[in-house]
PDB file of C-alpha atoms in Angstrom:
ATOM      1  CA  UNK Y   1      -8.473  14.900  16.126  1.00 31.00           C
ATOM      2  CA  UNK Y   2     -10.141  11.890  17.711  1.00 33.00           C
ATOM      3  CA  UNK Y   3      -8.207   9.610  19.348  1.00 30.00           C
ATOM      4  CA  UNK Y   4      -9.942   5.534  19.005  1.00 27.00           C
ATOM      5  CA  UNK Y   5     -12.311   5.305  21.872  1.00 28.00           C
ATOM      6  CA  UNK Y   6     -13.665   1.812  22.493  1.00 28.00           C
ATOM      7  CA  UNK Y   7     -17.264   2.388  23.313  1.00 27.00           C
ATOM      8  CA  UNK Y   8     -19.332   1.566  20.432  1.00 31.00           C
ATOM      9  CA  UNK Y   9     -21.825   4.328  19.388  1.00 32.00           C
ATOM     10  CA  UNK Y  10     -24.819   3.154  17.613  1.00 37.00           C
ATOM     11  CA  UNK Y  11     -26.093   5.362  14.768  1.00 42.00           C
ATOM     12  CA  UNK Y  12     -29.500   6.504  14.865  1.00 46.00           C
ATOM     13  CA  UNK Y  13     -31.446   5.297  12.101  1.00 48.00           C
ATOM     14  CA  UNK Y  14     -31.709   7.835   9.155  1.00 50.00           C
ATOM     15  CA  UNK Y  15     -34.260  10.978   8.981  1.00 52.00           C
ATOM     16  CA  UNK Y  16     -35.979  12.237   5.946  1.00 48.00           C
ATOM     17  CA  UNK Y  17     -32.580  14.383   4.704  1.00 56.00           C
ATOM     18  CA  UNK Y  18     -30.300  11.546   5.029  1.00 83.00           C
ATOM     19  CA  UNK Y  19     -31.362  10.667   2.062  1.00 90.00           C
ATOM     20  CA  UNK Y  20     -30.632  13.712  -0.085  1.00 92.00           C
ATOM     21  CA  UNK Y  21     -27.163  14.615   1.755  1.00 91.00           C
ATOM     22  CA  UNK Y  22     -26.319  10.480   1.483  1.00 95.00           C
ATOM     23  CA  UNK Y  23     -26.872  10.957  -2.331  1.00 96.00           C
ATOM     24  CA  UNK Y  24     -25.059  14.125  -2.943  1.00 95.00           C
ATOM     25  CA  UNK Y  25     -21.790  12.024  -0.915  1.00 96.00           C
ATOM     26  CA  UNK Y  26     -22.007   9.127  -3.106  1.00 97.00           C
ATOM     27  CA  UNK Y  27     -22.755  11.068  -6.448  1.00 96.00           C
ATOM     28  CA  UNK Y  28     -19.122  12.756  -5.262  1.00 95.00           C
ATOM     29  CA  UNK Y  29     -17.260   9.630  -4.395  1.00 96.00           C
ATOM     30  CA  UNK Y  30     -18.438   7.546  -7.008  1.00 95.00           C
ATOM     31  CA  UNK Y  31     -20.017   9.092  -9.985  1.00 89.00           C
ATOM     32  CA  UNK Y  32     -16.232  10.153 -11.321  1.00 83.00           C
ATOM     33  CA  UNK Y  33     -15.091   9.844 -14.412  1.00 71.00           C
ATOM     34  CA  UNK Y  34     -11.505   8.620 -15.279  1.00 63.00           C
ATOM     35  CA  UNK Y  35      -9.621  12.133 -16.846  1.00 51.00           C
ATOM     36  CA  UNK Y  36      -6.237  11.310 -16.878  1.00 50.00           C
ATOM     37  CA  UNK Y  37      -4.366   7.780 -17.054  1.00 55.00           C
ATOM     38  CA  UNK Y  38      -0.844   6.764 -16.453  1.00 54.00           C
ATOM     39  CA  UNK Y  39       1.557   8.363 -19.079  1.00 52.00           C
ATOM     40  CA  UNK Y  40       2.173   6.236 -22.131  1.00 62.00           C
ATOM     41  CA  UNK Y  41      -0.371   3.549 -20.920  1.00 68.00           C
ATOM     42  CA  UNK Y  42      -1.428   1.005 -23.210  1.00 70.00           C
ATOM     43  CA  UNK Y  43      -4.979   2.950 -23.878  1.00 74.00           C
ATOM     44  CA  UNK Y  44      -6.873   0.208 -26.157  1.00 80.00           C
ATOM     45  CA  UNK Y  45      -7.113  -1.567 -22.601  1.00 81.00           C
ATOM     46  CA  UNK Y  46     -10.654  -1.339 -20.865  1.00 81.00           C
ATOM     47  CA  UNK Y  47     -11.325  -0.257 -17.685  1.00 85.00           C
ATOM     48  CA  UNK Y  48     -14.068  -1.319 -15.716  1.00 85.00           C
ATOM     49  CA  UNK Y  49     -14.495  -0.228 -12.245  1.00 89.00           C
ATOM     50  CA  UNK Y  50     -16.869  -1.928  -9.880  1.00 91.00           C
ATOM     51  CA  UNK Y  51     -16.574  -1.342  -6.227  1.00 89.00           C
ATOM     52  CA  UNK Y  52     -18.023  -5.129  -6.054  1.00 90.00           C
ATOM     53  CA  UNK Y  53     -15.183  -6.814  -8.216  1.00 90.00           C
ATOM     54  CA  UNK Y  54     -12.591  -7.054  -4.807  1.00 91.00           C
ATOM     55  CA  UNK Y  55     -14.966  -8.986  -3.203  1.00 90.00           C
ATOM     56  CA  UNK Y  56     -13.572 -12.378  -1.828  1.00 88.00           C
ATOM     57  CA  UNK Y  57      -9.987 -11.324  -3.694  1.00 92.00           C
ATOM     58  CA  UNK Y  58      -7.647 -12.121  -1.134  1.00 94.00           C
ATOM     59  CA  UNK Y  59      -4.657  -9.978   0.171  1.00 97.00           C
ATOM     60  CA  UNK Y  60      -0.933 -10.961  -0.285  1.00 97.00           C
ATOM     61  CA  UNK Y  61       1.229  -8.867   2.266  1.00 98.00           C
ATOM     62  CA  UNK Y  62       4.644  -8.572   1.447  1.00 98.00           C
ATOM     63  CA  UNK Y  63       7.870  -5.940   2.646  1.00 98.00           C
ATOM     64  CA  UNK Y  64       7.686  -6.338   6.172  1.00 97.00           C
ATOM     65  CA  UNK Y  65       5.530  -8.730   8.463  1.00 97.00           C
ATOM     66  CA  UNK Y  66       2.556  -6.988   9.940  1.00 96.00           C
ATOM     67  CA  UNK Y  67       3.141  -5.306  14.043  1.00 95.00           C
ATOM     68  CA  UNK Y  68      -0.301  -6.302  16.024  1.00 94.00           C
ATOM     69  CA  UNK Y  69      -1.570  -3.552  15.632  1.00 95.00           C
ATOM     70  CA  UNK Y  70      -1.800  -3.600  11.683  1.00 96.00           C
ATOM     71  CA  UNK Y  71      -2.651  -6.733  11.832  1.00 97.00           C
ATOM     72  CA  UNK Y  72      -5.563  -6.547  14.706  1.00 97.00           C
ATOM     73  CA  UNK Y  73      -6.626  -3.587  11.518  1.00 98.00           C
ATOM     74  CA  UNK Y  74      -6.454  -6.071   8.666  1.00 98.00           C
ATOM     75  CA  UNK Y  75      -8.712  -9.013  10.924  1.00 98.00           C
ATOM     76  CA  UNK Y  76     -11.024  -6.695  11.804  1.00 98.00           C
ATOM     77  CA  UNK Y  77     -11.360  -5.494   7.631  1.00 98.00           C
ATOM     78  CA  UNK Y  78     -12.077  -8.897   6.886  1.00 97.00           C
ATOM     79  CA  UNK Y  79     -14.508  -9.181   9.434  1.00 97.00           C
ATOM     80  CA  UNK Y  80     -16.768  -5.902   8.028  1.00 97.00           C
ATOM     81  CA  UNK Y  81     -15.844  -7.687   4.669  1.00 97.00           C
ATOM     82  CA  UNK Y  82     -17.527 -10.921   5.754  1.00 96.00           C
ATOM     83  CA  UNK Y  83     -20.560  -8.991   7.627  1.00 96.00           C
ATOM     84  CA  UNK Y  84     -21.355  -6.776   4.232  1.00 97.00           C
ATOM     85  CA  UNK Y  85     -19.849  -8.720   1.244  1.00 96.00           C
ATOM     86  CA  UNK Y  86     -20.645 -12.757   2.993  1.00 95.00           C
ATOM     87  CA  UNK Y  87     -16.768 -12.892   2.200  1.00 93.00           C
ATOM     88  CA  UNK Y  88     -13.969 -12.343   4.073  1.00 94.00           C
ATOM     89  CA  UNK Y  89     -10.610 -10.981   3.298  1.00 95.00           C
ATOM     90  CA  UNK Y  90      -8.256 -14.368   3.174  1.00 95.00           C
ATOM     91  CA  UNK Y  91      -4.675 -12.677   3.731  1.00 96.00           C
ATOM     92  CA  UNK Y  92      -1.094 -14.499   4.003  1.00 96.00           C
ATOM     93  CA  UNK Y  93       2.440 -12.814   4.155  1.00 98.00           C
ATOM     94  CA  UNK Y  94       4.476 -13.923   0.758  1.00 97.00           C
ATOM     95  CA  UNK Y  95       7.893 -12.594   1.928  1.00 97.00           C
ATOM     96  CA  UNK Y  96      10.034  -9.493   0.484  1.00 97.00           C
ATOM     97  CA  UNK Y  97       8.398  -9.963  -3.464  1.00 97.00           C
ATOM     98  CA  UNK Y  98       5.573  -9.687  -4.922  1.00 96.00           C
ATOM     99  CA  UNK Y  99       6.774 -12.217  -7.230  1.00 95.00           C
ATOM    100  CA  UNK Y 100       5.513 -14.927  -4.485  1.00 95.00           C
ATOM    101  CA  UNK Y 101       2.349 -13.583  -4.214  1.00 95.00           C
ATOM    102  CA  UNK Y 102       0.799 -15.452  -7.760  1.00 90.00           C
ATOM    103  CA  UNK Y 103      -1.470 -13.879 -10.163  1.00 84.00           C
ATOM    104  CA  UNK Y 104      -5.196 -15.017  -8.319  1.00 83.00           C
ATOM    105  CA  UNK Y 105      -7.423 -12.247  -7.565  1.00 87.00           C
ATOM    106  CA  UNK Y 106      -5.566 -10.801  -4.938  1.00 92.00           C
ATOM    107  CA  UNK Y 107      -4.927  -7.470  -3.197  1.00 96.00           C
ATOM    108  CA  UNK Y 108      -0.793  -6.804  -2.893  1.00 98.00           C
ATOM    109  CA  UNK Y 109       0.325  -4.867  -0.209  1.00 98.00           C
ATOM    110  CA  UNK Y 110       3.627  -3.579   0.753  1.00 98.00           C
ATOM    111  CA  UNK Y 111       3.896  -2.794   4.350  1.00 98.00           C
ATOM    112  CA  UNK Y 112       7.328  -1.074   5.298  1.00 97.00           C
ATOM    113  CA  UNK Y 113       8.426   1.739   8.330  1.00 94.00           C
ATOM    114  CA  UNK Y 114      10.762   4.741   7.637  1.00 89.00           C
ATOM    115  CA  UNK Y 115      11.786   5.484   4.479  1.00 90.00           C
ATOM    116  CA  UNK Y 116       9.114   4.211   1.594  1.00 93.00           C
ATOM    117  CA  UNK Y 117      10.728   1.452  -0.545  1.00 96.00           C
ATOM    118  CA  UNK Y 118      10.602   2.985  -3.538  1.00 97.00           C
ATOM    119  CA  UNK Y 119      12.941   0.728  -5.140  1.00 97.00           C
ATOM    120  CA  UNK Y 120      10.558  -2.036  -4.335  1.00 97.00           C
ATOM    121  CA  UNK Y 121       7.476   0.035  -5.586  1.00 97.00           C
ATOM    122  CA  UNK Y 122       9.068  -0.191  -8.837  1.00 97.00           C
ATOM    123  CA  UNK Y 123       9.596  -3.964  -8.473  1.00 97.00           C
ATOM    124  CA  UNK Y 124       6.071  -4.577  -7.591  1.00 97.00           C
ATOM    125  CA  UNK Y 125       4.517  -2.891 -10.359  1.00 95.00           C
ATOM    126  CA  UNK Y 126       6.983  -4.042 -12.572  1.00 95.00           C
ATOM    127  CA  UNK Y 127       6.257  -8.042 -12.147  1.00 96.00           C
ATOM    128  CA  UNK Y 128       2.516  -6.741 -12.031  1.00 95.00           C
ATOM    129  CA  UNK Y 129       2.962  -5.173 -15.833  1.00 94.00           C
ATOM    130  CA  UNK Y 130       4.144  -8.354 -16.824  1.00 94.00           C
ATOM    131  CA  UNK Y 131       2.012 -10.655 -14.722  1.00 94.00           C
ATOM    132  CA  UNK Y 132      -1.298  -8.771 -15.556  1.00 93.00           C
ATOM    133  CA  UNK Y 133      -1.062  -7.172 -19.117  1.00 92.00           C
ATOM    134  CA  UNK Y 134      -1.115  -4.081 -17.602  1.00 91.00           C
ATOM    135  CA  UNK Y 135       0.184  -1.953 -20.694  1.00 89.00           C
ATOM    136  CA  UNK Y 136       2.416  -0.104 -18.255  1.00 90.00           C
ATOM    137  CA  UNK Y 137       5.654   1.170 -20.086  1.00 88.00           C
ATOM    138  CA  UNK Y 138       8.787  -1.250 -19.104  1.00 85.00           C
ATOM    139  CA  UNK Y 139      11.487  -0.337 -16.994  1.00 86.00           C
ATOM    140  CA  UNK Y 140       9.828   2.905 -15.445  1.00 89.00           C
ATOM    141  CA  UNK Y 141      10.618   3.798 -11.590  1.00 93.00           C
ATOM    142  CA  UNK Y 142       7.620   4.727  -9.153  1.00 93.00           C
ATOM    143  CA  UNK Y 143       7.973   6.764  -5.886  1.00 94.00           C
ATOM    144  CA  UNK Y 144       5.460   6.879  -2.575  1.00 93.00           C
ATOM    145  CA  UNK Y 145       3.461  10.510  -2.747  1.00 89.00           C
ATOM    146  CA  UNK Y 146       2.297   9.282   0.762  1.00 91.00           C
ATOM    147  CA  UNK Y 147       2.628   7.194   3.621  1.00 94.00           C
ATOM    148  CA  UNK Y 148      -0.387   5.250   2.477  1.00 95.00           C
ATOM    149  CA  UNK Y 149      -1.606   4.921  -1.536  1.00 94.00           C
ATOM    150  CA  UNK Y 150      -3.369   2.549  -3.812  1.00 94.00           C
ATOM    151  CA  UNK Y 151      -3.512   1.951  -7.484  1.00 93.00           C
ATOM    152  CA  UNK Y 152      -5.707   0.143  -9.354  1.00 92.00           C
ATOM    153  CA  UNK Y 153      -4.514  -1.064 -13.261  1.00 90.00           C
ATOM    154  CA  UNK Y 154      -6.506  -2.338 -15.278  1.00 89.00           C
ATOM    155  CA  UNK Y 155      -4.843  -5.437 -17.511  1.00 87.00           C
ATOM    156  CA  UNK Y 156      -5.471  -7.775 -20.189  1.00 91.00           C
ATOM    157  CA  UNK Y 157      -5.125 -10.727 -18.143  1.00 89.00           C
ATOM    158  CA  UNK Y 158      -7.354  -9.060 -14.823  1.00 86.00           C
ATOM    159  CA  UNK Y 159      -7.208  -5.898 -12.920  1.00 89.00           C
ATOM    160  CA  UNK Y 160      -4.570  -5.845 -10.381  1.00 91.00           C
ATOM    161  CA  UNK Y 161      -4.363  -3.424  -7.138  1.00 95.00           C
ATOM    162  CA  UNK Y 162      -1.586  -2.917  -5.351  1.00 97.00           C
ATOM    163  CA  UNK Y 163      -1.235  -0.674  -1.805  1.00 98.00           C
ATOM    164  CA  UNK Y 164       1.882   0.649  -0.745  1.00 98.00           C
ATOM    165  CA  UNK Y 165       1.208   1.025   3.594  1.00 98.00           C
ATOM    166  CA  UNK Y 166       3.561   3.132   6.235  1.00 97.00           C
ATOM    167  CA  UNK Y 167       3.312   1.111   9.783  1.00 96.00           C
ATOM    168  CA  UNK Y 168       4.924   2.164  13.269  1.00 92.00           C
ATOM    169  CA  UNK Y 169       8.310   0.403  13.853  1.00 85.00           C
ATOM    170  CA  UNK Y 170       8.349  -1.467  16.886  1.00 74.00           C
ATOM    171  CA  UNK Y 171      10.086   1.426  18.706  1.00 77.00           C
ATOM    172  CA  UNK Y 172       6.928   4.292  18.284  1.00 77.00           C
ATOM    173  CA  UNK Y 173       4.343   3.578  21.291  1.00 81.00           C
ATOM    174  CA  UNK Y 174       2.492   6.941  21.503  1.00 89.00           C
ATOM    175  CA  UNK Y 175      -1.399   7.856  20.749  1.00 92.00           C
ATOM    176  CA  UNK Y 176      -0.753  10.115  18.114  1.00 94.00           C
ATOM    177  CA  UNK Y 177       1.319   7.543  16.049  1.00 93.00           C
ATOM    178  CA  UNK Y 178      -1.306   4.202  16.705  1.00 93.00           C
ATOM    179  CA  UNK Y 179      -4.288   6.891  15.432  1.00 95.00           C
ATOM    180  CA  UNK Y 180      -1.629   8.011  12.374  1.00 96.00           C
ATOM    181  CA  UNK Y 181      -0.789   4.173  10.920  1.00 96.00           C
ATOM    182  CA  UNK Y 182      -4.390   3.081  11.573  1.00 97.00           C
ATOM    183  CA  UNK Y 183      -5.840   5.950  10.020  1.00 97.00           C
ATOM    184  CA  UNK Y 184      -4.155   5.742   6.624  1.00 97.00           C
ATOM    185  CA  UNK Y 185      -4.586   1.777   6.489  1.00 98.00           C
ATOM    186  CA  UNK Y 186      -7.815   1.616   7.067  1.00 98.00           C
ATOM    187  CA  UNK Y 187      -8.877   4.614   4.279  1.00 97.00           C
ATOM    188  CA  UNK Y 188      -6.318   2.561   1.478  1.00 97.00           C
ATOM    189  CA  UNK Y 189      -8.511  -0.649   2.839  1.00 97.00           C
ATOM    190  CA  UNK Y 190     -11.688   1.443   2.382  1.00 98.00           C
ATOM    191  CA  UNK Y 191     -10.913   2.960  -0.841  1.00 96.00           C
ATOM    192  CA  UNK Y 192      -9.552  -0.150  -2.771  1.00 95.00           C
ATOM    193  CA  UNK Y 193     -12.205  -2.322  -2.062  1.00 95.00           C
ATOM    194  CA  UNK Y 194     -15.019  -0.020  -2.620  1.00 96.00           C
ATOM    195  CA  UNK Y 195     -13.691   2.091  -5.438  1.00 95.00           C
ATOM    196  CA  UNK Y 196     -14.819   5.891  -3.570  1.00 95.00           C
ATOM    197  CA  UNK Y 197     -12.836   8.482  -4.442  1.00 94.00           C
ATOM    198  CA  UNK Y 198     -11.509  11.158  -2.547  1.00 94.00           C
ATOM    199  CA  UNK Y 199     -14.073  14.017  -1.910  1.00 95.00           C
ATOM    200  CA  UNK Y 200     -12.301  17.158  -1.265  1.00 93.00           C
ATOM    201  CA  UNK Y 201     -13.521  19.793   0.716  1.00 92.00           C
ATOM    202  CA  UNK Y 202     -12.926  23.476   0.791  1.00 87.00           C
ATOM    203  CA  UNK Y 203     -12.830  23.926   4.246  1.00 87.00           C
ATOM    204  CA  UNK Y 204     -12.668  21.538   7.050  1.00 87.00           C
ATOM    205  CA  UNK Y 205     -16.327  20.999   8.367  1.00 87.00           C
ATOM    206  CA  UNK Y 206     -17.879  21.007  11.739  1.00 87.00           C
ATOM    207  CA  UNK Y 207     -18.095  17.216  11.825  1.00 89.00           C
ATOM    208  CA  UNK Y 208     -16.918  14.908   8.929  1.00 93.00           C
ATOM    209  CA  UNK Y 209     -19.324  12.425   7.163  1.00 94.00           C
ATOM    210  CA  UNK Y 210     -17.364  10.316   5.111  1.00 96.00           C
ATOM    211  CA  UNK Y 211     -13.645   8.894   5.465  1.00 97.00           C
ATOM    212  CA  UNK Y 212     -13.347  10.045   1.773  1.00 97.00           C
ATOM    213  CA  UNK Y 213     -13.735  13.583   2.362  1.00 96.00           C
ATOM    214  CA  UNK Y 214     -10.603  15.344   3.095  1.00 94.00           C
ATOM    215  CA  UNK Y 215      -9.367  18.880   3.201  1.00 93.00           C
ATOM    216  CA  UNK Y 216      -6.586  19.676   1.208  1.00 89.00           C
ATOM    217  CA  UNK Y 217      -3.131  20.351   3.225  1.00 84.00           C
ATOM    218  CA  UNK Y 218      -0.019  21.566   2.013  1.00 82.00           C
ATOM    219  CA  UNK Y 219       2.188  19.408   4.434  1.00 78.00           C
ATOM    220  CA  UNK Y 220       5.284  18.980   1.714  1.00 78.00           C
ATOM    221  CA  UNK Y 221       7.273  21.354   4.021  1.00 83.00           C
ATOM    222  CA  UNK Y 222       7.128  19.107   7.070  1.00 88.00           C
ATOM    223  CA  UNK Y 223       9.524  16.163   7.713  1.00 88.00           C
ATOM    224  CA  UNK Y 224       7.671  12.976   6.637  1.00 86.00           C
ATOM    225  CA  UNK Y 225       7.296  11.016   9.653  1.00 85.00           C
ATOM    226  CA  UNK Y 226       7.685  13.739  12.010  1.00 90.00           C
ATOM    227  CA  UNK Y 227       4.941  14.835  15.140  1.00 92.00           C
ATOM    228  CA  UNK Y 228       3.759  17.428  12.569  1.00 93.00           C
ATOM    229  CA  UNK Y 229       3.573  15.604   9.984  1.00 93.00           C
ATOM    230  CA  UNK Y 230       1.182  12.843  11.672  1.00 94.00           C
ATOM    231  CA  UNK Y 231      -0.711  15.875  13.293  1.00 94.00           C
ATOM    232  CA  UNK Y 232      -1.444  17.349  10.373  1.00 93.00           C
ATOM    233  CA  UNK Y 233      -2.627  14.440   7.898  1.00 92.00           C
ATOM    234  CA  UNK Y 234      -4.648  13.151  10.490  1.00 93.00           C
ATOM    235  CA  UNK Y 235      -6.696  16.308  11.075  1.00 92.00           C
ATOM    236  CA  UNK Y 236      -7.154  16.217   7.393  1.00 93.00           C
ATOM    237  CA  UNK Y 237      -9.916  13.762   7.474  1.00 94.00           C
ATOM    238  CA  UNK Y 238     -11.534  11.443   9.812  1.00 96.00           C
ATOM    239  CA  UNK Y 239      -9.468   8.408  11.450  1.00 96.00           C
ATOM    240  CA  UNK Y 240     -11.460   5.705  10.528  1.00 97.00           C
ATOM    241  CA  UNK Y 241     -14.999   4.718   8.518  1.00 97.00           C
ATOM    242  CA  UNK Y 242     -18.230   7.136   9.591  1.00 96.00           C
ATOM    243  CA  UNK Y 243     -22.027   5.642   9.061  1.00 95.00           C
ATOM    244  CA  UNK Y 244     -22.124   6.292   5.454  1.00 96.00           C
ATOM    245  CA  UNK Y 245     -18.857   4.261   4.427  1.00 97.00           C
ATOM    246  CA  UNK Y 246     -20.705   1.575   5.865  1.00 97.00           C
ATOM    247  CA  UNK Y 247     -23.573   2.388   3.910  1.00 97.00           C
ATOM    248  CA  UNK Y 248     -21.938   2.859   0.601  1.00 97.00           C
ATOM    249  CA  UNK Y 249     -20.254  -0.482   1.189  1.00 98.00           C
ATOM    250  CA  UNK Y 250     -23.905  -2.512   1.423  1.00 98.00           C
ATOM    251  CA  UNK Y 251     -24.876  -0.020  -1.190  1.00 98.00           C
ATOM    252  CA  UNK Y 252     -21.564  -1.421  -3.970  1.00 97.00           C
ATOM    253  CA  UNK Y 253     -22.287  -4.826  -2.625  1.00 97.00           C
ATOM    254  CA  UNK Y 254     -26.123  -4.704  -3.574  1.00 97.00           C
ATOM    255  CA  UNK Y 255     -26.065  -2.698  -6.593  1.00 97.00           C
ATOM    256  CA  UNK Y 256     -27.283  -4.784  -9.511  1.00 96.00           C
ATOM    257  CA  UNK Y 257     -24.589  -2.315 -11.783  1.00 96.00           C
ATOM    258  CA  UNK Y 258     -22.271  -3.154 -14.021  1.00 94.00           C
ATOM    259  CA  UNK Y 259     -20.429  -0.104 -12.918  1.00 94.00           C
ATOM    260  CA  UNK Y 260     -20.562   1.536  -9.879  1.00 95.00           C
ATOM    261  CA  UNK Y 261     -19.422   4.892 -11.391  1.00 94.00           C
ATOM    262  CA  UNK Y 262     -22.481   4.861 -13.307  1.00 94.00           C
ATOM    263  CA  UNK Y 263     -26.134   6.954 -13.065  1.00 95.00           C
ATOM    264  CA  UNK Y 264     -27.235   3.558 -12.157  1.00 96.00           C
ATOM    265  CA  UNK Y 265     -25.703   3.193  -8.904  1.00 97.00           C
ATOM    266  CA  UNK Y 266     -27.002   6.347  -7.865  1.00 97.00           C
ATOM    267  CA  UNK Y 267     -30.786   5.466  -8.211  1.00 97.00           C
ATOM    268  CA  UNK Y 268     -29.949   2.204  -6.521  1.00 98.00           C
ATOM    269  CA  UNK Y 269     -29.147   3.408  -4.070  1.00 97.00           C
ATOM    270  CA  UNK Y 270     -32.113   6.429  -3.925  1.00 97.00           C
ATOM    271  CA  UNK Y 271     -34.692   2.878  -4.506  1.00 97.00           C
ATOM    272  CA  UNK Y 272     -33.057   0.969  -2.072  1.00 97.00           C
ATOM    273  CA  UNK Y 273     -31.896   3.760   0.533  1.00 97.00           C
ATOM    274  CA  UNK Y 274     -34.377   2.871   3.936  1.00 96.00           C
ATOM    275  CA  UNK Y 275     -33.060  -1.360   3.075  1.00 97.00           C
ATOM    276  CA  UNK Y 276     -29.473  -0.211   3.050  1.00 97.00           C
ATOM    277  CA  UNK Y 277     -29.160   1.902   6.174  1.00 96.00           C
ATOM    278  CA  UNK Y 278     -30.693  -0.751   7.978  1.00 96.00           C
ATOM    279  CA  UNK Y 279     -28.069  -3.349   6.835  1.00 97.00           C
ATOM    280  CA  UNK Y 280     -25.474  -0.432   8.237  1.00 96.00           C
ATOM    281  CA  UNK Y 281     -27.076   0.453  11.230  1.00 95.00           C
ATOM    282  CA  UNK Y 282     -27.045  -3.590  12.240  1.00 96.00           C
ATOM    283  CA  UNK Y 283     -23.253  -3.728  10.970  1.00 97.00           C
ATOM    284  CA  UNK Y 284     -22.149  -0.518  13.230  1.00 95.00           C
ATOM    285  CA  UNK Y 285     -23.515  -2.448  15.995  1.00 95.00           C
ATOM    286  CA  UNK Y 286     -20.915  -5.259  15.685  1.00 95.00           C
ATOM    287  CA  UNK Y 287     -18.712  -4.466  18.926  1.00 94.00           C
ATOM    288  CA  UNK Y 288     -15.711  -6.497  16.975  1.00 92.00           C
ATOM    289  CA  UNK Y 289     -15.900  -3.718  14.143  1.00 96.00           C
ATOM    290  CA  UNK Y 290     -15.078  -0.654  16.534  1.00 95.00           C
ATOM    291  CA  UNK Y 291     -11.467  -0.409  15.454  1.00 97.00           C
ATOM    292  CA  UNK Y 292     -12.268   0.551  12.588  1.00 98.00           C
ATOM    293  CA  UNK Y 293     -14.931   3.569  13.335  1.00 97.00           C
ATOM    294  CA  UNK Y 294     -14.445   6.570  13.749  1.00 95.00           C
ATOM    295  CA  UNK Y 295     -16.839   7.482  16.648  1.00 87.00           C
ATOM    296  CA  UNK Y 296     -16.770  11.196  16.238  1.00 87.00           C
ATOM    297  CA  UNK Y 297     -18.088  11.193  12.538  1.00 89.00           C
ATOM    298  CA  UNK Y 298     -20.181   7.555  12.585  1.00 64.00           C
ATOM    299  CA  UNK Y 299     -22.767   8.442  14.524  1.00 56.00           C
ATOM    300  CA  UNK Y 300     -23.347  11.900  13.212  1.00 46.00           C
ATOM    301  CA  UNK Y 301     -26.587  12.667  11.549  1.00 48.00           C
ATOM    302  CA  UNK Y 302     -26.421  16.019   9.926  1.00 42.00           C
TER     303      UNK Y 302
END
């Protein structure tokens, strides 16, 4: 596990096999195909996934308030946001519901400690279904599988993401727990506004490239919120972005694609691969960006 460090290591700039290994990542994180859907969703609805389509959609917290610490997470998100995408990440608390959030293009996410709100999962998606066409059927519950998630659904009236985030209670000060909440923010961030999908790994390898690879843990046995628990999930994958996260996010905001899940992307990104990892080198640089590195896997070149 790496604890945050805050020296700023600066990524050497990318050797002949980058290429290759940089391809092979994204054709895994982003050349998916949708299999399954939501049971009984409203199918005749299109979906459409772009990583490009969050950018400049803002973020509507709601549940709790953010601690300083989530919050120093979510400034510094809309800083890389503003560096790669020209945007930033406009963000405002909306209170308990995500009723008061209003149906721009916005980003909802439920921040809570302890328990996950289930009750108010359901709620969310809910007014979501109704505020979005969504298709969802009415009236159904929704649990947490995780301390941090995000789902995408795709609506008549707009797409509509919502993230459902565990933060420390004011009462946890200890280095395993501010690595824990920032970890799992940060990849629900990551993943929602880029579209990369989890890339699952056999076994764990010698240094990780991607915050979207992960090894697969059966931690369903240990108390959720327990030492253990955070020990465990963080050693699954890396604690925050590596060099090729920033990559693939000047790659999705680049990409003249309609989709970024298509063959398209991909040879975008082989075309334009020596342009883009010198737009990421020059964002890793960024001192105010460190929080959200992971310094053990971002300046790895395999």
């Amino acid at each position: 596990m790496a604890l945050f460090s805050c020296l700023v290591l600066l990524a050497a700039p990318a050797k002949a096999g980058d290429r290759a290994i940089y391809l092979d990542l994204a054709r895994s994180g982003w050349g998916y195909q949708l299999r399954s859907t939501m049971l009984r969703r409203d199918m005749s609805i299109p979906v459409r996934i772009n990583g490009r389509d969050l950018s400049g959609a803002a973020l509507c917290v709601i549940g709790e308030r953010p601690t300083a610490r989530t919050q120093a997470v979510l400034n510094s998100f809309s800083a890389l946001t503003r560096r790669v995408f020209g945007r930033p990440v406009p963000m405002r608390y909306a209170g308990e519901e995500a009723t008061g959030c209003g149906t721009r293009r916005i980003v909802v996410l439920r921040l809570y400690s302890g328990y996950p709100p289930n009750g108010a999962l359901s709620r969310d998606i809910g007014w979501m279904n109704a505020a979005y066409g969504l298709g969802l059927p009415k009236g159904r519950s929704y649990a947490a599988g995780s301390p941090g998630q995000a789902q995408t659904f795709f609506g008549r009236r707009g797409s509509a993401t919502h993230l459902l985030v565990q933060q420390a209670d004011a009462t946890l000060n200890d280095p395993l727990s501010e690595v824990f909440f920032r970890s799992i923010l940060i990849e629900e961030l990551f993943q929602s506004f880029t579209f990369g999908m989890d890339i699952l790994m056999l076994q764990r390898p010698p240094v990780f490239q991607s915050k979207l690879q992960e090894v697969p843990l059966n931690i369903h046995r240990l108390p959720w919120g327990s030492e253990a628990f955070k020990a465990a999930l963080v050693s699954t994958n890396p604690t925050g972005l590596c060099a090729f996260d920033v990559f693939m996010m000047h790659a999705v905001a680049e990409a003249p694609v309609e989709q970024t899940t298509e063959p398209a992307f991909l040879a975008f990104i082989d075309e334009a691969f020596d342009r883009l990892d010198l737009m990421a080198q020059d964002t890793l640089a960024d001192p105010n960006l460190s929080l959200l590195l992971d310094p053990d896997c971002q300046a790895y070149r395999p």
